[in-house]
mmCIF file with all atom_site columns, C-alpha atoms in Angstrom:
data_model
loop_
_atom_site.group_PDB
_atom_site.id
_atom_site.type_symbol
_atom_site.label_atom_id
_atom_site.label_alt_id
_atom_site.label_comp_id
_atom_site.label_asym_id
_atom_site.label_entity_id
_atom_site.label_seq_id
_atom_site.pdbx_PDB_ins_code
_atom_site.Cartn_x
_atom_site.Cartn_y
_atom_site.Cartn_z
_atom_site.occupancy
_atom_site.B_iso_or_equiv
_atom_site.pdbx_formal_charge
_atom_site.auth_seq_id
_atom_site.auth_comp_id
_atom_site.auth_asym_id
_atom_site.auth_atom_id
_atom_site.pdbx_PDB_model_num
ATOM 1   C CA . GLU A 1 1   ? 13.141  -7.593  19.977  1.00 95.00 ? 1   GLU A CA 1
ATOM 2   C CA . THR A 1 2   ? 12.532  -11.310 20.082  1.00 97.00 ? 2   THR A CA 1
ATOM 3   C CA . GLU A 1 3   ? 8.841   -10.807 20.864  1.00 96.00 ? 3   GLU A CA 1
ATOM 4   C CA . LEU A 1 4   ? 8.448   -8.366  17.951  1.00 96.00 ? 4   LEU A CA 1
ATOM 5   C CA . ALA A 1 5   ? 10.334  -10.673 15.591  1.00 94.00 ? 5   ALA A CA 1
ATOM 6   C CA . ALA A 1 6   ? 8.151   -13.602 16.588  1.00 93.00 ? 6   ALA A CA 1
ATOM 7   C CA . ASP A 1 7   ? 4.989   -11.547 16.143  1.00 95.00 ? 7   ASP A CA 1
ATOM 8   C CA . PHE A 1 8   ? 6.209   -10.325 12.736  1.00 94.00 ? 8   PHE A CA 1
ATOM 9   C CA . ALA A 1 9   ? 6.939   -13.862 11.606  1.00 93.00 ? 9   ALA A CA 1
ATOM 10  C CA . GLY A 1 10  ? 3.596   -15.164 12.810  1.00 93.00 ? 10  GLY A CA 1
ATOM 11  C CA . LEU A 1 11  ? 1.614   -12.287 11.310  1.00 95.00 ? 11  LEU A CA 1
ATOM 12  C CA . PHE A 1 12  ? 3.260   -11.880 7.934   1.00 94.00 ? 12  PHE A CA 1
ATOM 13  C CA . LEU A 1 13  ? 5.460   -14.894 7.186   1.00 91.00 ? 13  LEU A CA 1
ATOM 14  C CA . GLY A 1 14  ? 4.060   -17.936 8.942   1.00 78.00 ? 14  GLY A CA 1
ATOM 15  C CA . GLY A 1 15  ? 1.566   -20.401 7.641   1.00 66.00 ? 15  GLY A CA 1
ATOM 16  C CA . GLY A 1 16  ? -1.874  -20.980 8.992   1.00 62.00 ? 16  GLY A CA 1
ATOM 17  C CA . ARG A 1 17  ? -5.067  -19.011 9.032   1.00 70.00 ? 17  ARG A CA 1
ATOM 18  C CA . LYS A 1 18  ? -4.180  -16.409 11.669  1.00 84.00 ? 18  LYS A CA 1
ATOM 19  C CA . ARG A 1 19  ? -2.192  -14.233 9.370   1.00 92.00 ? 19  ARG A CA 1
ATOM 20  C CA . ALA A 1 20  ? -2.282  -10.790 7.795   1.00 96.00 ? 20  ALA A CA 1
ATOM 21  C CA . TYR A 1 21  ? -1.174  -11.068 4.182   1.00 95.00 ? 21  TYR A CA 1
ATOM 22  C CA . PRO A 1 22  ? 0.645   -7.908  2.992   1.00 97.00 ? 22  PRO A CA 1
ATOM 23  C CA . TYR A 1 23  ? -0.450  -8.410  -0.642  1.00 98.00 ? 23  TYR A CA 1
ATOM 24  C CA . GLU A 1 24  ? -3.378  -6.809  -2.421  1.00 98.00 ? 24  GLU A CA 1
ATOM 25  C CA . SER A 1 25  ? -4.040  -9.916  -4.520  1.00 98.00 ? 25  SER A CA 1
ATOM 26  C CA . VAL A 1 26  ? -4.780  -12.029 -1.456  1.00 96.00 ? 26  VAL A CA 1
ATOM 27  C CA . TYR A 1 27  ? -7.508  -9.621  -0.367  1.00 97.00 ? 27  TYR A CA 1
ATOM 28  C CA . THR A 1 28  ? -8.998  -8.966  -3.792  1.00 98.00 ? 28  THR A CA 1
ATOM 29  C CA . SER A 1 29  ? -8.934  -12.309 -5.583  1.00 97.00 ? 29  SER A CA 1
ATOM 30  C CA . PRO A 1 30  ? -11.778 -14.758 -4.934  1.00 95.00 ? 30  PRO A CA 1
ATOM 31  C CA . GLU A 1 31  ? -9.310  -17.568 -4.228  1.00 94.00 ? 31  GLU A CA 1
ATOM 32  C CA . ARG A 1 32  ? -7.163  -15.336 -1.948  1.00 92.00 ? 32  ARG A CA 1
ATOM 33  C CA . LEU A 1 33  ? -4.056  -16.104 -3.987  1.00 94.00 ? 33  LEU A CA 1
ATOM 34  C CA . LEU A 1 34  ? -0.847  -14.213 -4.723  1.00 95.00 ? 34  LEU A CA 1
ATOM 35  C CA . MET A 1 35  ? 0.071   -12.880 -8.154  1.00 96.00 ? 35  MET A CA 1
ATOM 36  C CA . GLN A 1 36  ? -3.467  -12.178 -9.326  1.00 97.00 ? 36  GLN A CA 1
ATOM 37  C CA . ARG A 1 37  ? -5.055  -9.301  -11.242 1.00 97.00 ? 37  ARG A CA 1
ATOM 38  C CA . ALA A 1 38  ? -4.272  -6.668  -8.574  1.00 98.00 ? 38  ALA A CA 1
ATOM 39  C CA . ARG A 1 39  ? -0.564  -7.392  -8.920  1.00 98.00 ? 39  ARG A CA 1
ATOM 40  C CA . ASP A 1 40  ? -0.781  -7.030  -12.693 1.00 97.00 ? 40  ASP A CA 1
ATOM 41  C CA . GLU A 1 41  ? -2.662  -3.744  -12.364 1.00 98.00 ? 41  GLU A CA 1
ATOM 42  C CA . VAL A 1 42  ? -0.186  -2.125  -9.977  1.00 98.00 ? 42  VAL A CA 1
ATOM 43  C CA . LEU A 1 43  ? 2.737   -3.419  -12.016 1.00 97.00 ? 43  LEU A CA 1
ATOM 44  C CA . ALA A 1 44  ? 1.272   -1.685  -15.083 1.00 98.00 ? 44  ALA A CA 1
ATOM 45  C CA . LEU A 1 45  ? 0.947   1.568   -13.118 1.00 98.00 ? 45  LEU A CA 1
ATOM 46  C CA . TYR A 1 46  ? 4.550   1.344   -11.952 1.00 98.00 ? 46  TYR A CA 1
ATOM 47  C CA . ARG A 1 47  ? 5.731   0.713   -15.490 1.00 97.00 ? 47  ARG A CA 1
ATOM 48  C CA . GLU A 1 48  ? 3.730   3.702   -16.789 1.00 97.00 ? 48  GLU A CA 1
ATOM 49  C CA . GLU A 1 49  ? 5.892   5.804   -14.484 1.00 98.00 ? 49  GLU A CA 1
ATOM 50  C CA . GLY A 1 50  ? 9.075   4.020   -15.583 1.00 97.00 ? 50  GLY A CA 1
ATOM 51  C CA . LEU A 1 51  ? 9.427   2.261   -12.243 1.00 96.00 ? 51  LEU A CA 1
ATOM 52  C CA . GLY A 1 52  ? 10.477  -1.294  -11.511 1.00 88.00 ? 52  GLY A CA 1
ATOM 53  C CA . ARG A 1 53  ? 11.156  -3.476  -8.515  1.00 84.00 ? 53  ARG A CA 1
ATOM 54  C CA . ARG A 1 54  ? 14.532  -3.191  -6.820  1.00 86.00 ? 54  ARG A CA 1
ATOM 55  C CA . ASP A 1 55  ? 16.643  -6.318  -7.219  1.00 88.00 ? 55  ASP A CA 1
ATOM 56  C CA . ASP A 1 56  ? 16.898  -6.757  -3.456  1.00 92.00 ? 56  ASP A CA 1
ATOM 57  C CA . PHE A 1 57  ? 13.096  -6.747  -2.994  1.00 90.00 ? 57  PHE A CA 1
ATOM 58  C CA . ARG A 1 58  ? 11.762  -10.168 -3.904  1.00 91.00 ? 58  ARG A CA 1
ATOM 59  C CA . ALA A 1 59  ? 8.086   -9.839  -2.952  1.00 94.00 ? 59  ALA A CA 1
ATOM 60  C CA . PRO A 1 60  ? 5.339   -9.449  -5.570  1.00 96.00 ? 60  PRO A CA 1
ATOM 61  C CA . GLU A 1 61  ? 4.642   -5.914  -6.720  1.00 97.00 ? 61  GLU A CA 1
ATOM 62  C CA . ASP A 1 62  ? 1.336   -5.663  -4.848  1.00 98.00 ? 62  ASP A CA 1
ATOM 63  C CA . HIS A 1 63  ? 3.092   -5.884  -1.467  1.00 97.00 ? 63  HIS A CA 1
ATOM 64  C CA . ILE A 1 64  ? 1.976   -3.090  0.841   1.00 98.00 ? 64  ILE A CA 1
ATOM 65  C CA . ALA A 1 65  ? 5.515   -1.681  1.014   1.00 96.00 ? 65  ALA A CA 1
ATOM 66  C CA . MET A 1 66  ? 5.680   -1.234  -2.753  1.00 97.00 ? 66  MET A CA 1
ATOM 67  C CA . GLU A 1 67  ? 2.210   0.280   -2.924  1.00 98.00 ? 67  GLU A CA 1
ATOM 68  C CA . PHE A 1 68  ? 3.061   2.835   -0.246  1.00 97.00 ? 68  PHE A CA 1
ATOM 69  C CA . GLU A 1 69  ? 6.401   3.532   -1.900  1.00 97.00 ? 69  GLU A CA 1
ATOM 70  C CA . PHE A 1 70  ? 4.524   4.241   -5.132  1.00 98.00 ? 70  PHE A CA 1
ATOM 71  C CA . MET A 1 71  ? 2.320   6.727   -3.264  1.00 98.00 ? 71  MET A CA 1
ATOM 72  C CA . GLY A 1 72  ? 5.471   8.407   -1.968  1.00 97.00 ? 72  GLY A CA 1
ATOM 73  C CA . TYR A 1 73  ? 6.799   8.592   -5.515  1.00 98.00 ? 73  TYR A CA 1
ATOM 74  C CA . LEU A 1 74  ? 3.565   10.223  -6.732  1.00 98.00 ? 74  LEU A CA 1
ATOM 75  C CA . CYS A 1 75  ? 3.712   12.734  -3.869  1.00 97.00 ? 75  CYS A CA 1
ATOM 76  C CA . GLN A 1 76  ? 7.304   13.593  -4.749  1.00 98.00 ? 76  GLN A CA 1
ATOM 77  C CA . LYS A 1 77  ? 6.449   14.044  -8.431  1.00 98.00 ? 77  LYS A CA 1
ATOM 78  C CA . ALA A 1 78  ? 3.540   16.361  -7.531  1.00 97.00 ? 78  ALA A CA 1
ATOM 79  C CA . LEU A 1 79  ? 5.863   18.431  -5.345  1.00 97.00 ? 79  LEU A CA 1
ATOM 80  C CA . GLU A 1 80  ? 8.500   18.611  -8.080  1.00 98.00 ? 80  GLU A CA 1
ATOM 81  C CA . SER A 1 81  ? 5.837   19.777  -10.521 1.00 98.00 ? 81  SER A CA 1
ATOM 82  C CA . LEU A 1 82  ? 4.733   22.512  -8.121  1.00 96.00 ? 82  LEU A CA 1
ATOM 83  C CA . ASP A 1 83  ? 8.340   23.577  -7.569  1.00 98.00 ? 83  ASP A CA 1
ATOM 84  C CA . ALA A 1 84  ? 8.664   23.899  -11.357 1.00 98.00 ? 84  ALA A CA 1
ATOM 85  C CA . ASP A 1 85  ? 5.467   26.029  -11.495 1.00 98.00 ? 85  ASP A CA 1
ATOM 86  C CA . ASN A 1 86  ? 3.718   23.231  -13.375 1.00 98.00 ? 86  ASN A CA 1
ATOM 87  C CA . ALA A 1 87  ? 0.264   23.204  -11.762 1.00 96.00 ? 87  ALA A CA 1
ATOM 88  C CA . GLU A 1 88  ? -1.199  20.905  -14.423 1.00 97.00 ? 88  GLU A CA 1
ATOM 89  C CA . GLY A 1 89  ? 1.570   18.381  -13.887 1.00 97.00 ? 89  GLY A CA 1
ATOM 90  C CA . ALA A 1 90  ? 0.971   18.507  -10.137 1.00 97.00 ? 90  ALA A CA 1
ATOM 91  C CA . LYS A 1 91  ? -2.760  17.979  -10.654 1.00 96.00 ? 91  LYS A CA 1
ATOM 92  C CA . GLY A 1 92  ? -2.004  14.988  -12.866 1.00 97.00 ? 92  GLY A CA 1
ATOM 93  C CA . PHE A 1 93  ? 0.058   13.356  -10.129 1.00 98.00 ? 93  PHE A CA 1
ATOM 94  C CA . LEU A 1 94  ? -2.572  14.205  -7.528  1.00 97.00 ? 94  LEU A CA 1
ATOM 95  C CA . ARG A 1 95  ? -5.221  12.552  -9.719  1.00 97.00 ? 95  ARG A CA 1
ATOM 96  C CA . LYS A 1 96  ? -3.024  9.457   -9.935  1.00 97.00 ? 96  LYS A CA 1
ATOM 97  C CA . GLN A 1 97  ? -2.648  9.459   -6.157  1.00 97.00 ? 97  GLN A CA 1
ATOM 98  C CA . GLY A 1 98  ? -6.384  9.777   -5.625  1.00 96.00 ? 98  GLY A CA 1
ATOM 99  C CA . ALA A 1 99  ? -7.125  6.996   -8.081  1.00 97.00 ? 99  ALA A CA 1
ATOM 100 C CA . PHE A 1 100 ? -4.484  4.717   -6.563  1.00 98.00 ? 100 PHE A CA 1
ATOM 101 C CA . VAL A 1 101 ? -5.845  5.234   -3.074  1.00 97.00 ? 101 VAL A CA 1
ATOM 102 C CA . GLU A 1 102 ? -9.439  4.604   -4.162  1.00 96.00 ? 102 GLU A CA 1
ATOM 103 C CA . GLU A 1 103 ? -8.825  1.748   -6.612  1.00 97.00 ? 103 GLU A CA 1
ATOM 104 C CA . HIS A 1 104 ? -6.108  -0.084  -4.719  1.00 98.00 ? 104 HIS A CA 1
ATOM 105 C CA . LEU A 1 105 ? -5.187  0.888   -1.172  1.00 98.00 ? 105 LEU A CA 1
ATOM 106 C CA . LEU A 1 106 ? -8.690  1.474   0.189   1.00 97.00 ? 106 LEU A CA 1
ATOM 107 C CA . VAL A 1 107 ? -9.881  -1.747  -1.436  1.00 98.00 ? 107 VAL A CA 1
ATOM 108 C CA . TRP A 1 108 ? -7.739  -3.989  0.739   1.00 98.00 ? 108 TRP A CA 1
ATOM 109 C CA . VAL A 1 109 ? -5.588  -2.219  3.331   1.00 98.00 ? 109 VAL A CA 1
ATOM 110 C CA . PRO A 1 110 ? -8.450  -1.619  5.814   1.00 98.00 ? 110 PRO A CA 1
ATOM 111 C CA . GLN A 1 111 ? -9.094  -5.383  5.989   1.00 98.00 ? 111 GLN A CA 1
ATOM 112 C CA . PHE A 1 112 ? -5.361  -6.042  6.207   1.00 98.00 ? 112 PHE A CA 1
ATOM 113 C CA . CYS A 1 113 ? -5.214  -3.691  9.200   1.00 98.00 ? 113 CYS A CA 1
ATOM 114 C CA . LYS A 1 114 ? -8.210  -5.419  10.783  1.00 98.00 ? 114 LYS A CA 1
ATOM 115 C CA . ASP A 1 115 ? -6.393  -8.739  10.411  1.00 97.00 ? 115 ASP A CA 1
ATOM 116 C CA . ILE A 1 116 ? -3.326  -7.290  12.101  1.00 97.00 ? 116 ILE A CA 1
ATOM 117 C CA . LEU A 1 117 ? -5.478  -5.991  14.964  1.00 98.00 ? 117 LEU A CA 1
ATOM 118 C CA . LYS A 1 118 ? -7.134  -9.383  15.254  1.00 97.00 ? 118 LYS A CA 1
ATOM 119 C CA . TYR A 1 119 ? -4.028  -11.563 15.154  1.00 96.00 ? 119 TYR A CA 1
ATOM 120 C CA . ALA A 1 120 ? -1.122  -9.443  16.449  1.00 96.00 ? 120 ALA A CA 1
ATOM 121 C CA . ARG A 1 121 ? 0.186   -10.349 19.868  1.00 95.00 ? 121 ARG A CA 1
ATOM 122 C CA . THR A 1 122 ? 2.148   -7.141  20.423  1.00 97.00 ? 122 THR A CA 1
ATOM 123 C CA . ASP A 1 123 ? 0.848   -3.622  20.864  1.00 98.00 ? 123 ASP A CA 1
ATOM 124 C CA . PHE A 1 124 ? 3.479   -2.412  18.405  1.00 98.00 ? 124 PHE A CA 1
ATOM 125 C CA . TYR A 1 125 ? 1.880   -4.043  15.355  1.00 98.00 ? 125 TYR A CA 1
ATOM 126 C CA . LYS A 1 126 ? -1.601  -3.146  16.558  1.00 98.00 ? 126 LYS A CA 1
ATOM 127 C CA . ALA A 1 127 ? -0.526  0.505   16.755  1.00 98.00 ? 127 ALA A CA 1
ATOM 128 C CA . ILE A 1 128 ? 1.016   0.360   13.285  1.00 98.00 ? 128 ILE A CA 1
ATOM 129 C CA . ALA A 1 129 ? -2.277  -1.000  11.933  1.00 98.00 ? 129 ALA A CA 1
ATOM 130 C CA . LYS A 1 130 ? -4.250  1.827   13.542  1.00 98.00 ? 130 LYS A CA 1
ATOM 131 C CA . ILE A 1 131 ? -1.830  4.469   12.241  1.00 98.00 ? 131 ILE A CA 1
ATOM 132 C CA . THR A 1 132 ? -2.037  2.967   8.745   1.00 97.00 ? 132 THR A CA 1
ATOM 133 C CA . GLU A 1 133 ? -5.847  3.038   8.771   1.00 95.00 ? 133 GLU A CA 1
ATOM 134 C CA . GLU A 1 134 ? -5.886  6.676   9.888   1.00 95.00 ? 134 GLU A CA 1
ATOM 135 C CA . HIS A 1 135 ? -3.274  7.653   7.331   1.00 95.00 ? 135 HIS A CA 1
ATOM 136 C CA . LEU A 1 136 ? -5.287  6.173   4.479   1.00 93.00 ? 136 LEU A CA 1
ATOM 137 C CA . SER A 1 137 ? -8.471  7.941   5.464   1.00 90.00 ? 137 SER A CA 1
ATOM 138 C CA . PHE A 1 138 ? -6.536  11.203  5.790   1.00 93.00 ? 138 PHE A CA 1
ATOM 139 C CA . GLU A 1 139 ? -4.782  10.633  2.438   1.00 92.00 ? 139 GLU A CA 1
ATOM 140 C CA . SER A 1 140 ? -8.026  10.702  0.467   1.00 86.00 ? 140 SER A CA 1
ATOM 141 C CA . GLU A 1 141 ? -9.069  13.952  2.140   1.00 90.00 ? 141 GLU A CA 1
ATOM 142 C CA . VAL A 1 142 ? -5.721  15.636  1.561   1.00 93.00 ? 142 VAL A CA 1
ATOM 143 C CA . VAL A 1 143 ? -5.550  14.724  -2.129  1.00 92.00 ? 143 VAL A CA 1
ATOM 144 C CA . ALA A 1 144 ? -9.073  16.078  -2.690  1.00 89.00 ? 144 ALA A CA 1
ATOM 145 C CA . GLU A 1 145 ? -8.250  19.251  -0.792  1.00 93.00 ? 145 GLU A CA 1
ATOM 146 C CA . LEU A 1 146 ? -5.024  19.825  -2.719  1.00 92.00 ? 146 LEU A CA 1
ATOM 147 C CA . MET A 1 147 ? -6.835  19.335  -6.019  1.00 88.00 ? 147 MET A CA 1
ATOM 148 C CA . GLY A 1 148 ? -9.136  22.195  -5.045  1.00 89.00 ? 148 GLY A CA 1
ATOM 149 C CA . VAL A 1 149 ? -6.269  24.508  -4.126  1.00 89.00 ? 149 VAL A CA 1
ATOM 150 C CA . ILE A 1 150 ? -3.950  24.010  -7.101  1.00 87.00 ? 150 ILE A CA 1
#
C-alpha cells in the first residue's frame, strides 16, 4: 500500500516534471495550465445536463474522474431512454457520448496514459493506463455500432 500511495503521490500530486496531470486543460492549453478553455467547455456540457460538482470533490471539472463520470451518466441516460422505448432520446445521448469522446477524452487521455506509463514506478498504475487506453478506443467503436443498431 505504501508503494502504491507513494507512486500515486508522485504521479498525480507531486511537483516536478515527471508527472501525469489528470486534467484536460493541462494537455490542451498551450501553457499547460489548469482552469483553461477545456474546463469551461466540459463545465458547460455538465450544466446542459443539469449536473454540477459534488461538494466533496474539489478538483477542477476537467479532471479525468469527472469526465469519465460524465460518460457514465450519458450511458445511463441512453439506457433509460431505451428502457422507456425512446429510441430518439437514446440516439441523442449516444451522439453526446460520441462527441464527448472525440472532442475531449481522445484529445488528451492517450497522452495522459503515456505519461503514466513513462513515469509510474508500479505495475499497477501502468496497467490502469493501458486499460484506460483500450477502453477509450473501444468506446468510440461501441458508440458508433450502437448508433447503427438503434
